Structure formats: C-alpha cells, structure tokens
Amino acid sequence: MNAIDELTEQFKKFPGIGNRQAKRFVYFLLTQNGNTLSKLSKLVSELKKETSQCSSCFRFFESKNESTSCDICSDPNIDKTKLMIVEKDVDFENIKKMGVYPGKFFILGGTIPILEREPTKKIRAKQLVDIIEKNKNELEEIILALSINPEGENTLQYVKKILELLAEKYDIKITTLGRGLSTGTELEYSDSDTFQNALKNRG
Ligand SMILES: [Zn+2]
C-alpha cells in the first residue's frame, strides 16, 4: 500500500468519513506546504500528551497538572444537584458556551443504534451508574440532552431504563429536554435560544 492509500485508510476511520472524502483530505494535504504539514503532524502527535480525560464527566480537557478532574467538575461553584447527560464532547462544549446551564455534565461517548445487540458497549453505561452512585447524596435531577433522531431516541430510552431503579432508590428526578428542538436536530447545531427554551420546558 502506498502513502496515499495508507493515509486514506486512516481518514476513513474518522466519524462520518467515507472513501471519497478521505481521498479528498489526502489530496488536500498534498497541496499544502511542508510547514503546515509539520505543524499538523506535531499537533496530532502531541494531542494525547496534553489532554486528559476527566474521571467524572469523561470529557477531554487540557491538563496542566496531574489533575484527574476537569475545571468544571472541580469548580466549587457548580450546581451539584443537576447532571446533564450529553452524547459527545462537542455537545458539551456547545452547551457550556451558551452559559445557560449551571450544573454538572456526563458525556455518554456515543449513541445506541436501533437493534444494537450490545448496547452497553456503545456508551459509558457502567461509568454513568458509578458516577450516580458516587454523587447520590447531592444529585436531585438528571437531564437527558440527546439528539432528537431515531438513534438519539433509542439511546434515551435505554439510558432511562438503566437509570430508573437508581433514580427511584435515591429520589432523583429524570427529565428530558423539551421538544422545542425540531425533529432531526443535532444538539451540537442548536442555538442558544432554542436550547434555553428546551431546557426551560424539560420534563
Ligand atoms: Zn469533568
């Protein structure tokens, strides 16, 4: 396999990238100068060195010291009574940027396709249960903020099922975002007003 084919194979592993797009990336890189390419490969090789995964919300964050908790989870002013469950890091980033939700987060790390045989392997199901057990004394509400599409809906039902008993045992309310977001909306694209409405109308 030559370099072009090999790099194409690597890009094909990216979410949502097929053979054609992967090839386009490779040919784009071929048009770039040496400096740009060196910078890119340096950033890629150092990405994991300078990034840690938070042990409570599981998001990736820039770690300046040996801390295992991100700046949000270790913030003393955070509202510890609320835990919002989102699918991925970009959803978290988008919501955080809006500045309308003061509570904690948990990043599921994926969604569950319909008819999936091993749903627990697709999301951080066990980690979610652990976090709830750990925070049961402070936690009052779990807000499910998943995409409104068939896969998001399937994930929502599955997570609800996992949490049902725990929520009852510890008297935690489970809510979902209001359906102000139109069908097919991916959370990462929703604007601040739409999200704020959905948050207000949760139930
Ligand atoms: Zn965190």
Short mmCIF file of N, CA and C in Angstrom, two decimals, residues 53-54 56-60 83-92 104-113 119-132 142-147 151-163 187:
data_model
loop_
_atom_site.label_atom_id
_atom_site.label_comp_id
_atom_site.label_asym_id
_atom_site.label_seq_id
_atom_site.Cartn_x
_atom_site.Cartn_y
_atom_site.Cartn_z
N GLN A 53 -8.54 12.75 30.23
CA GLN A 53 -9.97 12.52 30.26
C GLN A 53 -10.44 12.63 31.71
N CYS A 54 -11.44 13.45 31.92
CA CYS A 54 -11.94 13.70 33.28
C CYS A 54 -12.54 12.42 33.86
N SER A 56 -14.77 12.21 36.14
CA SER A 56 -16.19 12.24 36.49
C SER A 56 -17.12 12.55 35.33
N CYS A 57 -16.73 13.47 34.42
CA CYS A 57 -17.66 13.73 33.31
C CYS A 57 -17.19 13.06 32.02
N PHE A 58 -15.96 12.57 32.00
CA PHE A 58 -15.37 11.85 30.87
C PHE A 58 -15.11 12.70 29.65
N ARG A 59 -15.11 14.02 29.83
CA ARG A 59 -14.74 14.84 28.68
C ARG A 59 -13.21 14.96 28.62
N PHE A 60 -12.74 15.31 27.44
CA PHE A 60 -11.30 15.53 27.28
C PHE A 60 -11.01 16.98 27.62
N LEU A 83 -27.28 16.94 36.86
CA LEU A 83 -26.33 16.26 35.99
C LEU A 83 -26.94 16.16 34.60
N MET A 84 -26.28 16.78 33.61
CA MET A 84 -26.80 16.71 32.25
C MET A 84 -26.03 15.68 31.45
N ILE A 85 -26.78 14.76 30.82
CA ILE A 85 -26.14 13.72 30.03
C ILE A 85 -26.17 14.11 28.55
N VAL A 86 -24.99 14.21 27.95
CA VAL A 86 -24.91 14.52 26.52
C VAL A 86 -24.15 13.39 25.81
N GLU A 87 -24.26 13.37 24.48
CA GLU A 87 -23.65 12.28 23.72
C GLU A 87 -22.13 12.41 23.60
N LYS A 88 -21.70 13.61 23.25
CA LYS A 88 -20.28 13.73 22.91
C LYS A 88 -19.68 15.05 23.35
N ASP A 89 -18.35 15.14 23.29
CA ASP A 89 -17.63 16.32 23.74
C ASP A 89 -18.11 17.62 23.07
N VAL A 90 -18.40 17.57 21.78
CA VAL A 90 -18.82 18.80 21.10
C VAL A 90 -20.15 19.30 21.62
N ASP A 91 -21.04 18.39 22.01
CA ASP A 91 -22.32 18.81 22.59
C ASP A 91 -22.08 19.55 23.90
N PHE A 92 -21.21 18.97 24.71
CA PHE A 92 -20.85 19.61 25.97
C PHE A 92 -20.31 21.02 25.71
N LYS A 104 -23.66 20.04 36.46
CA LYS A 104 -22.61 19.13 36.04
C LYS A 104 -22.97 18.43 34.72
N PHE A 105 -21.99 17.79 34.13
CA PHE A 105 -22.20 17.09 32.86
C PHE A 105 -21.73 15.64 32.97
N PHE A 106 -22.26 14.83 32.06
CA PHE A 106 -21.69 13.50 31.85
C PHE A 106 -21.73 13.22 30.36
N ILE A 107 -20.59 12.81 29.81
CA ILE A 107 -20.54 12.55 28.37
C ILE A 107 -20.64 11.05 28.10
N LEU A 108 -21.73 10.69 27.44
CA LEU A 108 -22.02 9.27 27.20
C LEU A 108 -21.01 8.60 26.28
N GLY A 109 -20.46 9.37 25.35
CA GLY A 109 -19.45 8.82 24.46
C GLY A 109 -20.01 8.11 23.25
N GLY A 110 -21.30 8.31 22.97
CA GLY A 110 -21.86 7.69 21.77
C GLY A 110 -23.37 7.55 21.86
N THR A 111 -23.92 6.88 20.85
CA THR A 111 -25.35 6.59 20.85
C THR A 111 -25.53 5.11 20.56
N ILE A 112 -26.74 4.63 20.76
CA ILE A 112 -27.01 3.22 20.53
C ILE A 112 -27.87 3.07 19.27
N PRO A 113 -27.31 2.44 18.24
CA PRO A 113 -28.09 2.22 17.02
C PRO A 113 -29.30 1.32 17.33
N PRO A 119 -25.67 -2.97 23.50
CA PRO A 119 -25.80 -1.52 23.75
C PRO A 119 -24.82 -0.98 24.79
N THR A 120 -24.47 -1.79 25.79
CA THR A 120 -23.57 -1.27 26.83
C THR A 120 -22.18 -0.95 26.29
N LYS A 121 -21.83 -1.56 25.16
CA LYS A 121 -20.51 -1.29 24.59
C LYS A 121 -20.46 0.02 23.82
N LYS A 122 -21.64 0.57 23.50
CA LYS A 122 -21.69 1.78 22.69
C LYS A 122 -21.63 3.05 23.52
N ILE A 123 -21.99 2.96 24.77
CA ILE A 123 -21.99 4.15 25.63
C ILE A 123 -21.31 3.83 26.96
N ARG A 124 -21.04 4.88 27.76
CA ARG A 124 -20.40 4.66 29.07
C ARG A 124 -21.47 4.34 30.11
N ALA A 125 -22.11 3.21 29.95
CA ALA A 125 -23.24 2.87 30.81
C ALA A 125 -22.78 2.59 32.25
N LYS A 126 -21.74 1.79 32.38
CA LYS A 126 -21.28 1.42 33.71
C LYS A 126 -20.73 2.66 34.44
N GLN A 127 -19.97 3.47 33.72
CA GLN A 127 -19.40 4.67 34.31
C GLN A 127 -20.49 5.63 34.80
N LEU A 128 -21.59 5.68 34.02
CA LEU A 128 -22.70 6.55 34.40
C LEU A 128 -23.30 6.11 35.73
N VAL A 129 -23.51 4.81 35.86
CA VAL A 129 -24.07 4.26 37.09
C VAL A 129 -23.12 4.56 38.27
N ASP A 130 -21.83 4.37 38.04
CA ASP A 130 -20.84 4.64 39.09
C ASP A 130 -20.88 6.09 39.56
N ILE A 131 -20.96 7.00 38.58
CA ILE A 131 -20.98 8.44 38.91
C ILE A 131 -22.23 8.79 39.72
N ILE A 132 -23.35 8.19 39.36
CA ILE A 132 -24.59 8.48 40.08
C ILE A 132 -24.50 7.93 41.51
N ILE A 142 -31.43 14.45 36.89
CA ILE A 142 -30.61 14.04 35.75
C ILE A 142 -31.34 14.50 34.50
N ILE A 143 -30.66 15.32 33.70
CA ILE A 143 -31.29 15.86 32.48
C ILE A 143 -30.70 15.16 31.27
N LEU A 144 -31.56 14.49 30.51
CA LEU A 144 -31.09 13.81 29.30
C LEU A 144 -31.17 14.77 28.13
N ALA A 145 -30.00 15.12 27.59
CA ALA A 145 -29.94 16.07 26.48
C ALA A 145 -29.35 15.37 25.26
N LEU A 146 -30.15 14.51 24.64
CA LEU A 146 -29.65 13.74 23.49
C LEU A 146 -30.29 14.24 22.20
N SER A 147 -29.67 13.89 21.09
CA SER A 147 -30.18 14.34 19.79
C SER A 147 -31.58 13.80 19.54
N GLU A 151 -31.87 7.38 16.49
CA GLU A 151 -30.79 6.81 17.29
C GLU A 151 -30.70 7.47 18.68
N GLY A 152 -30.90 8.79 18.69
CA GLY A 152 -30.89 9.52 19.95
C GLY A 152 -32.04 9.08 20.84
N GLU A 153 -33.18 8.87 20.22
CA GLU A 153 -34.38 8.42 20.94
C GLU A 153 -34.17 7.02 21.53
N ASN A 154 -33.57 6.15 20.74
CA ASN A 154 -33.26 4.79 21.19
C ASN A 154 -32.31 4.83 22.39
N THR A 155 -31.32 5.69 22.30
CA THR A 155 -30.35 5.84 23.38
C THR A 155 -31.04 6.37 24.64
N LEU A 156 -31.90 7.35 24.43
CA LEU A 156 -32.65 7.95 25.54
C LEU A 156 -33.45 6.90 26.31
N GLN A 157 -34.16 6.05 25.56
CA GLN A 157 -34.97 5.02 26.21
C GLN A 157 -34.09 4.03 26.96
N TYR A 158 -32.96 3.71 26.38
CA TYR A 158 -32.06 2.75 27.01
C TYR A 158 -31.47 3.32 28.31
N VAL A 159 -31.02 4.57 28.25
CA VAL A 159 -30.43 5.21 29.43
C VAL A 159 -31.48 5.35 30.53
N LYS A 160 -32.69 5.73 30.12
CA LYS A 160 -33.78 5.86 31.09
C LYS A 160 -34.00 4.55 31.84
N LYS A 161 -33.95 3.45 31.07
CA LYS A 161 -34.17 2.12 31.65
C LYS A 161 -33.07 1.79 32.67
N ILE A 162 -31.83 2.14 32.33
CA ILE A 162 -30.72 1.89 33.25
C ILE A 162 -30.89 2.70 34.53
N LEU A 163 -31.39 3.93 34.36
CA LEU A 163 -31.42 4.86 35.50
C LEU A 163 -32.66 4.74 36.37
N LEU A 187 -27.96 18.19 18.62
CA LEU A 187 -27.75 19.15 19.69
C LEU A 187 -26.63 20.13 19.39
#
